[in-house]
Short mmCIF file of C-alpha atoms in Angstrom, two decimals:
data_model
loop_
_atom_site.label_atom_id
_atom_site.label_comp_id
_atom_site.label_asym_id
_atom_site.label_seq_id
_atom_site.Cartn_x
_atom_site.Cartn_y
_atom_site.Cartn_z
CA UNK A 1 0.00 0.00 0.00
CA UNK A 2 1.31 3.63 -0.51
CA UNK A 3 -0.19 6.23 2.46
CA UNK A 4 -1.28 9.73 1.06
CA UNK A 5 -0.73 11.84 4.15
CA UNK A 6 -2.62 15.23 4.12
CA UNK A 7 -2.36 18.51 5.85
CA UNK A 8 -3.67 21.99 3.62
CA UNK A 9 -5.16 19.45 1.18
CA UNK A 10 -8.53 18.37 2.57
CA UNK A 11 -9.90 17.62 -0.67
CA UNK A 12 -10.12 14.38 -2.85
CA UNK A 13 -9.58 16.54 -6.69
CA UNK A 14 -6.97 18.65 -8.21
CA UNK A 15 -5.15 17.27 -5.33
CA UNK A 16 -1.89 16.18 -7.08
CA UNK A 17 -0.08 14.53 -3.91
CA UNK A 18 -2.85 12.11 -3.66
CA UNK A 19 -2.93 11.80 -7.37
CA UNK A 20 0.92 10.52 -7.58
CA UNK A 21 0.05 8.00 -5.01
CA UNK A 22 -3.00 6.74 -6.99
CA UNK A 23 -0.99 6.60 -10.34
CA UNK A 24 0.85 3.44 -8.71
CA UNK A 25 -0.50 -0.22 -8.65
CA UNK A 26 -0.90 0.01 -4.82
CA UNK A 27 -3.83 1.02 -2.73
CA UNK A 28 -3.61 4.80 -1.48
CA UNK A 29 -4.78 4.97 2.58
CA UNK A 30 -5.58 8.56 3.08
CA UNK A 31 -4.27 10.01 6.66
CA UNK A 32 -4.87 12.87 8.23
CA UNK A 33 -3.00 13.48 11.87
CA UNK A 34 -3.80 15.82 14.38
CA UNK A 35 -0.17 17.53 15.53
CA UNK A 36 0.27 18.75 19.05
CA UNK A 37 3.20 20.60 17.65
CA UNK A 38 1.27 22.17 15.00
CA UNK A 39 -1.96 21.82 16.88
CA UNK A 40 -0.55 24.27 19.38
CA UNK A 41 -0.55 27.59 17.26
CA UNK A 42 -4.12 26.68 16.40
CA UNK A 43 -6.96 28.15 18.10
CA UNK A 44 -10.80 27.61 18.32
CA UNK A 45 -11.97 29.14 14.84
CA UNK A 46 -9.56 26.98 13.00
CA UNK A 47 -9.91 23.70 14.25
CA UNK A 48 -13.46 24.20 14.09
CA UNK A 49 -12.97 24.68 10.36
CA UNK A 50 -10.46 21.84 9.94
CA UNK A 51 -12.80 19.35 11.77
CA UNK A 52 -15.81 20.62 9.48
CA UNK A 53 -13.47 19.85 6.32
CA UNK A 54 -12.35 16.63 7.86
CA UNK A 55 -15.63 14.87 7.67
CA UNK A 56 -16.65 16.28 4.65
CA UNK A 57 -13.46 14.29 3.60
CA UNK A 58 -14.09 11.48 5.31
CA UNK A 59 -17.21 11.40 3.65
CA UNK A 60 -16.14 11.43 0.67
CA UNK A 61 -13.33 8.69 0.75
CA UNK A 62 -16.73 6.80 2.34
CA UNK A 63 -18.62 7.54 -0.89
CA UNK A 64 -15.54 6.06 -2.79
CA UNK A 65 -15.41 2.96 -0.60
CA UNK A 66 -12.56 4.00 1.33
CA UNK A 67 -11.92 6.02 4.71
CA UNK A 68 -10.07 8.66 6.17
CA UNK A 69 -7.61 7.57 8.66
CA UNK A 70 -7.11 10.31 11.53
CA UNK A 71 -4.30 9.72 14.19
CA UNK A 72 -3.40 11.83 16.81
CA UNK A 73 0.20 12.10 17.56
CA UNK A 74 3.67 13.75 16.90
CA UNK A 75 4.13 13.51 13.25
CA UNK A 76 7.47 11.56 13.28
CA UNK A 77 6.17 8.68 15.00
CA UNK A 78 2.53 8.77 13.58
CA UNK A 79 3.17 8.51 10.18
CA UNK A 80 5.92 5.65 10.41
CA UNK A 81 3.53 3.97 12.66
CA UNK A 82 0.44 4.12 10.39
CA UNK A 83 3.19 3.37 7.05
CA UNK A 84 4.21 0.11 9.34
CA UNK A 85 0.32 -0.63 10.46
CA UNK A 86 -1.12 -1.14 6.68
CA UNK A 87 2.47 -2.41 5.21
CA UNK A 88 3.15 0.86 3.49
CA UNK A 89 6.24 1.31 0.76
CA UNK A 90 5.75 5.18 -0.10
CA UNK A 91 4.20 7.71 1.74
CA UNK A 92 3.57 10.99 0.02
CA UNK A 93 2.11 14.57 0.45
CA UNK A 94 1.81 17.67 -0.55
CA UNK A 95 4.61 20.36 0.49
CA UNK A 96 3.89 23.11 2.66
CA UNK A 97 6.34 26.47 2.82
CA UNK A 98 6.72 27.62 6.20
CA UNK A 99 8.62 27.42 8.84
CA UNK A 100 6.64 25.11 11.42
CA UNK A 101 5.84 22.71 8.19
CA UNK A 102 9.37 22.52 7.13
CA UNK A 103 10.40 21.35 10.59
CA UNK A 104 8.10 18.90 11.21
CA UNK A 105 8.50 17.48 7.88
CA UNK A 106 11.98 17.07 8.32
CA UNK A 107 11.75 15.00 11.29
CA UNK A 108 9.03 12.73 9.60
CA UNK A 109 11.45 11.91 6.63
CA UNK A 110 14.12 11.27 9.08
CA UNK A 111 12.00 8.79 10.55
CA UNK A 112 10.53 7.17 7.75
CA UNK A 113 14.34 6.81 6.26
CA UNK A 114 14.81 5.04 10.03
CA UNK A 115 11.81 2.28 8.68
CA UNK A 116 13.41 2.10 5.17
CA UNK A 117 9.78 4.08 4.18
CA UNK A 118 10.17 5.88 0.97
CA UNK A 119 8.35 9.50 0.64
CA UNK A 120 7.50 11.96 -1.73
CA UNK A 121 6.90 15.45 -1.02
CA UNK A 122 4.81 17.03 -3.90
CA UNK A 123 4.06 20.50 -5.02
CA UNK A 124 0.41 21.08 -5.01
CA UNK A 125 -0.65 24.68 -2.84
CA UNK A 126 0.50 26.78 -5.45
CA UNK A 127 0.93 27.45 -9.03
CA UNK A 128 4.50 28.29 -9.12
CA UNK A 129 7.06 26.54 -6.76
CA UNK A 130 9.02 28.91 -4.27
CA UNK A 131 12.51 29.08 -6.48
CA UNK A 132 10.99 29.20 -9.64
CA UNK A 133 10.23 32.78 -10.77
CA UNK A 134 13.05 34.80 -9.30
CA UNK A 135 14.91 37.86 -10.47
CA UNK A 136 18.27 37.60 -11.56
CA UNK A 137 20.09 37.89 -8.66
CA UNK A 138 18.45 36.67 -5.72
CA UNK A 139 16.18 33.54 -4.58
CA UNK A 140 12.80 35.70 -4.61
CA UNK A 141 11.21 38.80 -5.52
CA UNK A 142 10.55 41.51 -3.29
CA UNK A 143 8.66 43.54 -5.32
CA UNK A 144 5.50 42.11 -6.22
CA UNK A 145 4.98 43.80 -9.20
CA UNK A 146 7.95 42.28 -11.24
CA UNK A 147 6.75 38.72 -9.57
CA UNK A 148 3.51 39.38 -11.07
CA UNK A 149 4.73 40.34 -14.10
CA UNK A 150 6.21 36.68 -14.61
CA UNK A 151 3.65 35.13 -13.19
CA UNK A 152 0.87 35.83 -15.08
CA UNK A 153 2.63 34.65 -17.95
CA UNK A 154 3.56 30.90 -16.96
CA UNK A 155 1.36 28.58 -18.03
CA UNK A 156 -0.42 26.87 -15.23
CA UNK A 157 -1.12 23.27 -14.85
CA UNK A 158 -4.13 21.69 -15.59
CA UNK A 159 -6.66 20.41 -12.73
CA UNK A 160 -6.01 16.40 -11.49
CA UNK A 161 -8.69 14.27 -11.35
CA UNK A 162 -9.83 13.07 -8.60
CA UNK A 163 -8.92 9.05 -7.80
CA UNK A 164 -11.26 5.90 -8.77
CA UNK A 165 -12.32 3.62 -5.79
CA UNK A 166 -10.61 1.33 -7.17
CA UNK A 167 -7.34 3.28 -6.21
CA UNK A 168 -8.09 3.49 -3.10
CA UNK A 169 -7.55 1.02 -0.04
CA UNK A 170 -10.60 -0.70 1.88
CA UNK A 171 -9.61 0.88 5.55
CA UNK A 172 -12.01 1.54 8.30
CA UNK A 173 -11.05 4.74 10.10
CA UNK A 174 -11.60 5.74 13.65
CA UNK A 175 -13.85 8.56 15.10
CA UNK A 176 -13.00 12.29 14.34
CA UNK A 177 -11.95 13.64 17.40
CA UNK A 178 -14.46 16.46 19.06
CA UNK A 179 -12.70 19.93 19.59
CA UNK A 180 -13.36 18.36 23.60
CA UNK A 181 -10.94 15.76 23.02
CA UNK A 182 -8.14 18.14 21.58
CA UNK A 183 -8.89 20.68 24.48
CA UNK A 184 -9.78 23.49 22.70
CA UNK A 185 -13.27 25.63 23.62
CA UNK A 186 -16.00 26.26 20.82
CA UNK A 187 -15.26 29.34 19.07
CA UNK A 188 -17.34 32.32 19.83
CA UNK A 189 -17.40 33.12 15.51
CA UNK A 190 -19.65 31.54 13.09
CA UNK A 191 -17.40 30.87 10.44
CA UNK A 192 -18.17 29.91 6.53
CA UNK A 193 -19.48 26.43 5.92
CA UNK A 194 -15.56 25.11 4.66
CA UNK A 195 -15.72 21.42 2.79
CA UNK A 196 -15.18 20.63 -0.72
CA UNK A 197 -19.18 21.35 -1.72
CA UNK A 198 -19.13 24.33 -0.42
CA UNK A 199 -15.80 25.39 -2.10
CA UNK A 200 -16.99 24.51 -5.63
CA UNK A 201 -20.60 26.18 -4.89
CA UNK A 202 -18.49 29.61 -4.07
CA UNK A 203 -16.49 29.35 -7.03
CA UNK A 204 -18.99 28.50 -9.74
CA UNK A 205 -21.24 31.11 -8.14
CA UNK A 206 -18.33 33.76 -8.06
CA UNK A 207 -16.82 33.20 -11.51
CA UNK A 208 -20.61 33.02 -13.17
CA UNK A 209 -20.99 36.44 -12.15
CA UNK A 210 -19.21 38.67 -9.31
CA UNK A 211 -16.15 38.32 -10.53
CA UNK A 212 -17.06 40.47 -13.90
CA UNK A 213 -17.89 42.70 -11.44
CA UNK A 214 -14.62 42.19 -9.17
CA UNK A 215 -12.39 45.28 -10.40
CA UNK A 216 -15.32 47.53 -9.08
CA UNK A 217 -16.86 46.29 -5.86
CA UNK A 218 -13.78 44.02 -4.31
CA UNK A 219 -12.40 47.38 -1.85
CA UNK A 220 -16.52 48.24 -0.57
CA UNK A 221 -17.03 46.20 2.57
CA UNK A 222 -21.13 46.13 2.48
CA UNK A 223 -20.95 44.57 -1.24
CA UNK A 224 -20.73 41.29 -1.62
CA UNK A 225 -17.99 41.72 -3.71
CA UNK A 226 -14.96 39.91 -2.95
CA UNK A 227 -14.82 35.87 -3.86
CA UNK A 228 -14.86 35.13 0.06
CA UNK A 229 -12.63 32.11 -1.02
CA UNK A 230 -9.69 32.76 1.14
CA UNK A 231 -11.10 29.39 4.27
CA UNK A 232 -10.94 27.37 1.26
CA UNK A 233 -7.92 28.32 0.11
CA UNK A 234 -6.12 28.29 3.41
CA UNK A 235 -7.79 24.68 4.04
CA UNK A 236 -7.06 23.22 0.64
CA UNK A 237 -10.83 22.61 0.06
CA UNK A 238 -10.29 24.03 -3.75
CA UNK A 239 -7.55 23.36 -5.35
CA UNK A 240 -5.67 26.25 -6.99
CA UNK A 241 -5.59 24.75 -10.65
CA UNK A 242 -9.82 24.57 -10.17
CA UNK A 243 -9.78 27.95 -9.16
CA UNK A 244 -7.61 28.97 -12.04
CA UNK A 245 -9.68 27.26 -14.36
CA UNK A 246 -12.97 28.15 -13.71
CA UNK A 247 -11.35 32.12 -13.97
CA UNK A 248 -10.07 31.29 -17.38
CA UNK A 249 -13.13 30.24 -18.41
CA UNK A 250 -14.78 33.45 -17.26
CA UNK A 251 -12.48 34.96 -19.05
CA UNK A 252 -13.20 33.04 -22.45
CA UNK A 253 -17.57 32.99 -21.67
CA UNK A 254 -17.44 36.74 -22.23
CA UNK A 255 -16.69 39.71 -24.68
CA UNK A 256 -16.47 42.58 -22.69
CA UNK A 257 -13.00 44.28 -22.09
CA UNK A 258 -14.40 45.34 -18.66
CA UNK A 259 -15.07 41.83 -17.20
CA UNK A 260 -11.83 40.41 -18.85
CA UNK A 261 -9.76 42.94 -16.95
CA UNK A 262 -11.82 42.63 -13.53
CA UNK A 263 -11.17 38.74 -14.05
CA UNK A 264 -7.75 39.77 -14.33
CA UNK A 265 -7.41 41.75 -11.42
CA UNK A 266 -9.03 39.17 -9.32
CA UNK A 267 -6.29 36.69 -10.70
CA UNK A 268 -3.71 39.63 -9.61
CA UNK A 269 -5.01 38.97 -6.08
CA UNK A 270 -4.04 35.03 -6.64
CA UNK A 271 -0.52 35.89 -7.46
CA UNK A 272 -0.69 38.27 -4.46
CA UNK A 273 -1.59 35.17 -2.42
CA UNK A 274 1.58 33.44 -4.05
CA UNK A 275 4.00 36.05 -3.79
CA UNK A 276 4.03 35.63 0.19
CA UNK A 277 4.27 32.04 -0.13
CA UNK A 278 7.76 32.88 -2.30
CA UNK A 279 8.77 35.17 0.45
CA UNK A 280 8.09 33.22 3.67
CA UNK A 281 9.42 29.97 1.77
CA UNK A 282 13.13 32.12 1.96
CA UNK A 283 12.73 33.97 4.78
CA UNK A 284 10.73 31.82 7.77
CA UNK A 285 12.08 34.01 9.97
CA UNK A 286 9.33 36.83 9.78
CA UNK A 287 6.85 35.12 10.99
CA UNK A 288 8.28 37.28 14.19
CA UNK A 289 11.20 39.26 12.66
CA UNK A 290 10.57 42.63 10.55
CA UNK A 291 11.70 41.75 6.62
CA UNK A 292 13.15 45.49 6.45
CA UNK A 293 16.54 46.05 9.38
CA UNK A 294 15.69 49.29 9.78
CA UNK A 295 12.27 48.06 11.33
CA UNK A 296 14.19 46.57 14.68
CA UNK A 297 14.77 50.34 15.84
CA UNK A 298 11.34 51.19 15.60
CA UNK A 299 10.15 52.32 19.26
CA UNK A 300 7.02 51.01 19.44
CA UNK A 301 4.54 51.55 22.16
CA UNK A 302 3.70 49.45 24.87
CA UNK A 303 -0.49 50.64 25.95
CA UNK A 304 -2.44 47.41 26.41
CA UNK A 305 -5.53 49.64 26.72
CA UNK A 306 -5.52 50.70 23.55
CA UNK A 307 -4.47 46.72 22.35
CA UNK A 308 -7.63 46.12 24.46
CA UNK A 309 -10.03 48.66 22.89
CA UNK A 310 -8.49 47.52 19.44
CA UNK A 311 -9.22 44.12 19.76
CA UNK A 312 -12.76 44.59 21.00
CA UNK A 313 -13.81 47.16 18.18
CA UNK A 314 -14.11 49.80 20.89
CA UNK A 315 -11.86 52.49 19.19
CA UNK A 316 -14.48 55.14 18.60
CA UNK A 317 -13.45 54.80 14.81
CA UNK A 318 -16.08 53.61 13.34
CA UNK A 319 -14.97 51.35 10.54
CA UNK A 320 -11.52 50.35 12.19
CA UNK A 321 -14.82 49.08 15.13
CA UNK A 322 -16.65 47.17 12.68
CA UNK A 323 -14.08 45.57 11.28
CA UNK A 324 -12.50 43.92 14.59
CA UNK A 325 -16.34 43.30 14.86
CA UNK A 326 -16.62 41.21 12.41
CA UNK A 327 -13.81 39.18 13.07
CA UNK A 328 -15.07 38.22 16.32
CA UNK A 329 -18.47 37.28 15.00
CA UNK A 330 -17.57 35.40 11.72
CA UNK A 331 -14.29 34.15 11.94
CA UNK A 332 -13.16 37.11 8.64
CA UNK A 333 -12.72 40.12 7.73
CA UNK A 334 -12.82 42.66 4.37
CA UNK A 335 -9.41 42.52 3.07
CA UNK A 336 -9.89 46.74 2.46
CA UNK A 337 -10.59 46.55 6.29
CA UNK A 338 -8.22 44.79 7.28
CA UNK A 339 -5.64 47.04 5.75
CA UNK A 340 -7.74 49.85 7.61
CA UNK A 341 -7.60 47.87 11.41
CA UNK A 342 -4.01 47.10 10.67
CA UNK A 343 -2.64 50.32 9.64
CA UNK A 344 -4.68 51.89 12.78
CA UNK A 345 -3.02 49.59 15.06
CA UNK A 346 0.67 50.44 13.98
CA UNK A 347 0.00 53.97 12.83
CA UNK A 348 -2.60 55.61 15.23
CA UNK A 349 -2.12 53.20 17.76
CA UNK A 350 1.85 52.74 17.03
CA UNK A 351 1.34 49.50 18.51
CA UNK A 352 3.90 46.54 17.01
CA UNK A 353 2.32 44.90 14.27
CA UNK A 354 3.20 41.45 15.83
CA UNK A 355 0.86 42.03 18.30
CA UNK A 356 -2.07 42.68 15.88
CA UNK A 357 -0.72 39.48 13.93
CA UNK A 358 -1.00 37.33 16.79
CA UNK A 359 -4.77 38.65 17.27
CA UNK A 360 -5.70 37.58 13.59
CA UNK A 361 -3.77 34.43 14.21
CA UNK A 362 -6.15 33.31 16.81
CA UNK A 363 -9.46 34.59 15.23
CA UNK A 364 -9.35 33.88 11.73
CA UNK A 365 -10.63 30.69 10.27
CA UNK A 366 -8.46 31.94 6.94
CA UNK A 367 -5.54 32.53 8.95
CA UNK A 368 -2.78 31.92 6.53
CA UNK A 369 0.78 32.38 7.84
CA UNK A 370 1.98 33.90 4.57
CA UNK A 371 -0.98 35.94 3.30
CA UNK A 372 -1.17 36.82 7.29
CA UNK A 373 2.49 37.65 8.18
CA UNK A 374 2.77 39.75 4.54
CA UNK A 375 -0.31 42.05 5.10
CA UNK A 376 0.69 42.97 8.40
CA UNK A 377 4.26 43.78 7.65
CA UNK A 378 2.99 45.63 4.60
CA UNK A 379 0.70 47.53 6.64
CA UNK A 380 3.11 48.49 9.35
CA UNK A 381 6.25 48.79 6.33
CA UNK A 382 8.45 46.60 7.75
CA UNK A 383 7.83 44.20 5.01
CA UNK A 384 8.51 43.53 1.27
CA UNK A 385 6.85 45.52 -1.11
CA UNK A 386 5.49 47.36 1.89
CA UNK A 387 3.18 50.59 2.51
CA UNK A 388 6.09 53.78 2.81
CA UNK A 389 6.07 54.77 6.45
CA UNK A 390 4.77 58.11 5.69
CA UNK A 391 1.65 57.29 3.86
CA UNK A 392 -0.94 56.76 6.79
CA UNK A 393 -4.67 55.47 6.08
CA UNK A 394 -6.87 57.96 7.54
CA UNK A 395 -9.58 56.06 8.77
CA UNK A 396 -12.54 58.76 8.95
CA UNK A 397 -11.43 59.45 4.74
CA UNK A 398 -11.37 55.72 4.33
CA UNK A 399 -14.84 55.29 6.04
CA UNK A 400 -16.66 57.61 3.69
CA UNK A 401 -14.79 56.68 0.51
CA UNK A 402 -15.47 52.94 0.89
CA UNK A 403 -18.60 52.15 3.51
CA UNK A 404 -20.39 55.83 2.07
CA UNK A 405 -23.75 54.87 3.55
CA UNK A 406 -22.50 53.62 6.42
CA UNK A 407 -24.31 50.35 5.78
CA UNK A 408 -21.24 48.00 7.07
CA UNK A 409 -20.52 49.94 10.08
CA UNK A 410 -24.26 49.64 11.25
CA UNK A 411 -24.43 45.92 10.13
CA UNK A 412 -21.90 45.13 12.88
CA UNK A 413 -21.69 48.39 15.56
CA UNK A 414 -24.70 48.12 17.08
CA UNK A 415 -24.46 51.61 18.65
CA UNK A 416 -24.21 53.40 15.73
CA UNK A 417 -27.31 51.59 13.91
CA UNK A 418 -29.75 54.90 13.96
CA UNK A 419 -27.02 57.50 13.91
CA UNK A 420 -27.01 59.38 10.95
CA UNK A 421 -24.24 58.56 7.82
CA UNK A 422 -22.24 61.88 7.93
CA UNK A 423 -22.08 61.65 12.10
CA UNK A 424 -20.87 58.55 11.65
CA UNK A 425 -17.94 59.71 9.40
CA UNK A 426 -17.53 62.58 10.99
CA UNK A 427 -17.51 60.78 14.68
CA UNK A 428 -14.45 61.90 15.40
CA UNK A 429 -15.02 65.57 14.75
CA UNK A 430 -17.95 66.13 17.03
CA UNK A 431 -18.54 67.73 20.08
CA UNK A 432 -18.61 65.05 23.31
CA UNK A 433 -22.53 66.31 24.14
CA UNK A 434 -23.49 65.44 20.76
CA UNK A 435 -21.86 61.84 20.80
CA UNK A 436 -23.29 61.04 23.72
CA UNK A 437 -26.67 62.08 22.90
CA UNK A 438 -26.55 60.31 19.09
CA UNK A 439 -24.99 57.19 20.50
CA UNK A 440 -24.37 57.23 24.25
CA UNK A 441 -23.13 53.72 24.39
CA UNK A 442 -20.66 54.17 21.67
CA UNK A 443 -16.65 55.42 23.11
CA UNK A 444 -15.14 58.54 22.22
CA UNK A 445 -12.38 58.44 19.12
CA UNK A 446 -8.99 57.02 21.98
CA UNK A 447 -6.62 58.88 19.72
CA UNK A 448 -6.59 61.67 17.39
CA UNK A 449 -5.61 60.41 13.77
CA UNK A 450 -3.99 64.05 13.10
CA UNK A 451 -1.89 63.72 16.23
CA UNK A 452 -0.90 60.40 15.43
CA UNK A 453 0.10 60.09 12.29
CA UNK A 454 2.81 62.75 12.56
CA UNK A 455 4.12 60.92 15.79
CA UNK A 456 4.01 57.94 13.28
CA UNK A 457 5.79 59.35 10.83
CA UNK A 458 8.73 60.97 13.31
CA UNK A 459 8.76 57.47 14.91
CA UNK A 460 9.89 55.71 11.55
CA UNK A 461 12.06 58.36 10.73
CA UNK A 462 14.03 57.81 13.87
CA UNK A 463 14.39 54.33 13.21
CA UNK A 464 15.47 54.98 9.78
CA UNK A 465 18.00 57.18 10.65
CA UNK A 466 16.40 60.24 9.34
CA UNK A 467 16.24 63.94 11.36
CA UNK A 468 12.23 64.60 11.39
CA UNK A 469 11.43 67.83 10.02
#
């Protein structure tokens, strides 16, 4: 038998690990196990999600005539154990880029070279393997734009079918464990349904439609128009050739120059997606070190008050508020707001941005070490391809530019729900008597953005070695 160990691959098509171990003449047994290692940087949200993917697995391999085999162990004894159990030859999966991954997978192929196992570790989460589209000198790009640039113009691989039953092994696996049994609480968010149905639902309904529409609506919180695709991603539930495809296709089903280019742009996003993956595969190290040197003098401030009032959406800026709101109640957040909530944190807050990393890192069913670590250090530009230091999102312009009517900020700040639109984006500006009589319940702006952003500004220009004017 040959054992097709997964990890960011919960899905049974266009998964091209599993494939390679059902294009042999031996029975694949499918394995998931559950890490303490790995399980320890997890939190609620997530393994919610994972265990809500894992039985819509499971399921499937059912449906197929197989099962999903789910251990719980350290990695370097569980998957020898399971390869010795069902009188495995190969074991294979798919590679993952980051630090954590990279440790633990060295240890299991130590291991399985101590029980004369064979493995395979295949490329599968991306398009484009970290090492492959580089500049001339160098191992990656740090500017996305020449990485996109090169990217868009690789071909991409076609989707992998999914295996026959007859490629599969007749196993009986245990019980899925409850989040209980791996001592974790139920998360306070509601998260996305995440399994493979729901994943190919989201895309064909996406790429039939919103995504002509993409280019226009993607940065407006209230519209629905972003793919919301990121839990699948991050979970492996589509597979990034699907994905691909079915935006290809939109491109091909119609004849406007409009939609072609808002396809485009939401393909831009994809290589966005990829170009961390290429940076955290060669430096694994940012995960909690700044990419940019000049980022370790930064004198960042230490006010857990303010963390506090950040992390509860209690800010008095309104759509930094509904933002962190959302996160709490659904597991995710806009991407245009999360720029916002993470820019206030390390601008107006001049909080360190690993602080506000570790916050999304426990409340995000998406959380995606990568995507997660690169959009906070471009937000707080300490990172590649980051934000300059001196161009500070003001969050009361941001506000009325993309929530105009206010409708996001009432769908999740309570408070605010009957107060007009322009004292809403004008919240900050208002006299204390008439806050507390429009929305008595609802805190005074903690900072001033005006104040703020020039202390922001002087504060990198210290660190850079540069004289503030």
């Amino acid at each position: 038998m040959i054992v097709h160990w997964h990890r960011r691959d919960l899905r049974t098509t266009d998964n091209r690990g599993l494939a390679r171990a059902a294009a042999t003449d031996e029975p694949v047994v499918p394995l998931f196990v559950f890490d303490p290692t790995v399980l320890e940087y997890a939190s609620p949200v997530r393994i919610a999600c994972l265990c809500e993917a894992l039985e819509a697995l499971r399921m499937r391999y059912r449906e197929l005539g197989s099962d999903l085999v789910v251990v719980e162990g350290e990695a370097s004894g569980a998957v020898p154990r399971i390869a010795a159990e069902y009188d495995a030859s190969r074991v294979v999966w798919n590679a993952d880029y980051s630090g954590l991954a990279r440790d633990r997978d060295r240890a299991v192929r130590a291991a399985l070279e101590d029980a004369f196992v064979t493995y395979e570790s295949v490329h599968d989460a991306v398009h484009h393997e970290p090492g492959t589209i580089t500049p001339n000198q160098g191992d990656h790009y740090s500017v996305f734009s020449y990485f996109w640039k090169k990217w868009r113009d690789r071909d991409k691989r076609d989707p992998v079918d999914e295996p026959d039953a007859d490629d599969l092994a007749d196993v009986t696996g245990d019980p899925l464990p409850t989040l209980d049994d791996l001592e974790f609480d139920e998360p306070d968010a509601t998260p996305q349904p995440v399994t493979m149905a729901a994943a190919r639902d989201r895309v064909a309904d996406f790429c039939s439609g919103q995504i002509y529409r993409y280019a226009d609506e993607r940065e407006y919180p209230a519209a629905t128009g972003t793919s919301r695709l990121s839990p699948h991603l991050k979970w492996g539930t589509i597979g990034p050739r699907v994905l691909y495809a079915a935006t290809e296709r939109a491109v091909a089903e119609t004849d406007s120059d409009g939609d072609r280019e808002s396809v485009r742009e939401f393909q831009r996003q994809l290589a966005w997606r990829e170009f961390y993956v290429h940076v955290l595969a060669f430096n694994p190290e940012i995960v909690s070190d700044n990419f940019s040197g000049y980022a370790n003098d930064i004198e960042w401030r230490d006010d857990p008050t303010a963390l506090e009032a950040w992390k509860a959406g209690e800010t008095g800026y309104p759509i930094v508020d509904a933002g962190m709101r959302q996160l709490r109640e659904e597991g995710w957040m806009h991407n245009r707001v999360r720029m916002l909530v993470a820019s206030f944190l390390t601008k107006d807050l001049l909080l360190d941005w690993r602080l506000g990393y570790d916050w999304f890192r426990q409340l995000l069913a998406d959380h995606d070490t990568a995507s997660d670590v690169g959009g906070w250090q471009w937000a707080a530009s300490t990172g590649t391809d980051a934000q300059p230091y001196f161009r500070v999102f003001n969050p009361l312009k941001q506000g009325g530019e993309y929530d105009p009517d206010a409708k996001y900020v009432r769908e999740y700040v309570a408070e605010l729900s009957d107060v007009p639109t322009d004292a809403i984006h004008g919240w900050h500006d208002l006299e204390s008597a008439e806050r507390e009589r429009l929305a008595p319940e609802y805190p005074a702006p903690i900072v001033d953005h005006a104040a703020r952003r020039i202390q922001a500004i002087e504060m990198f220009e210290r660190a850079r070695g540069e004289t503030p004017e």
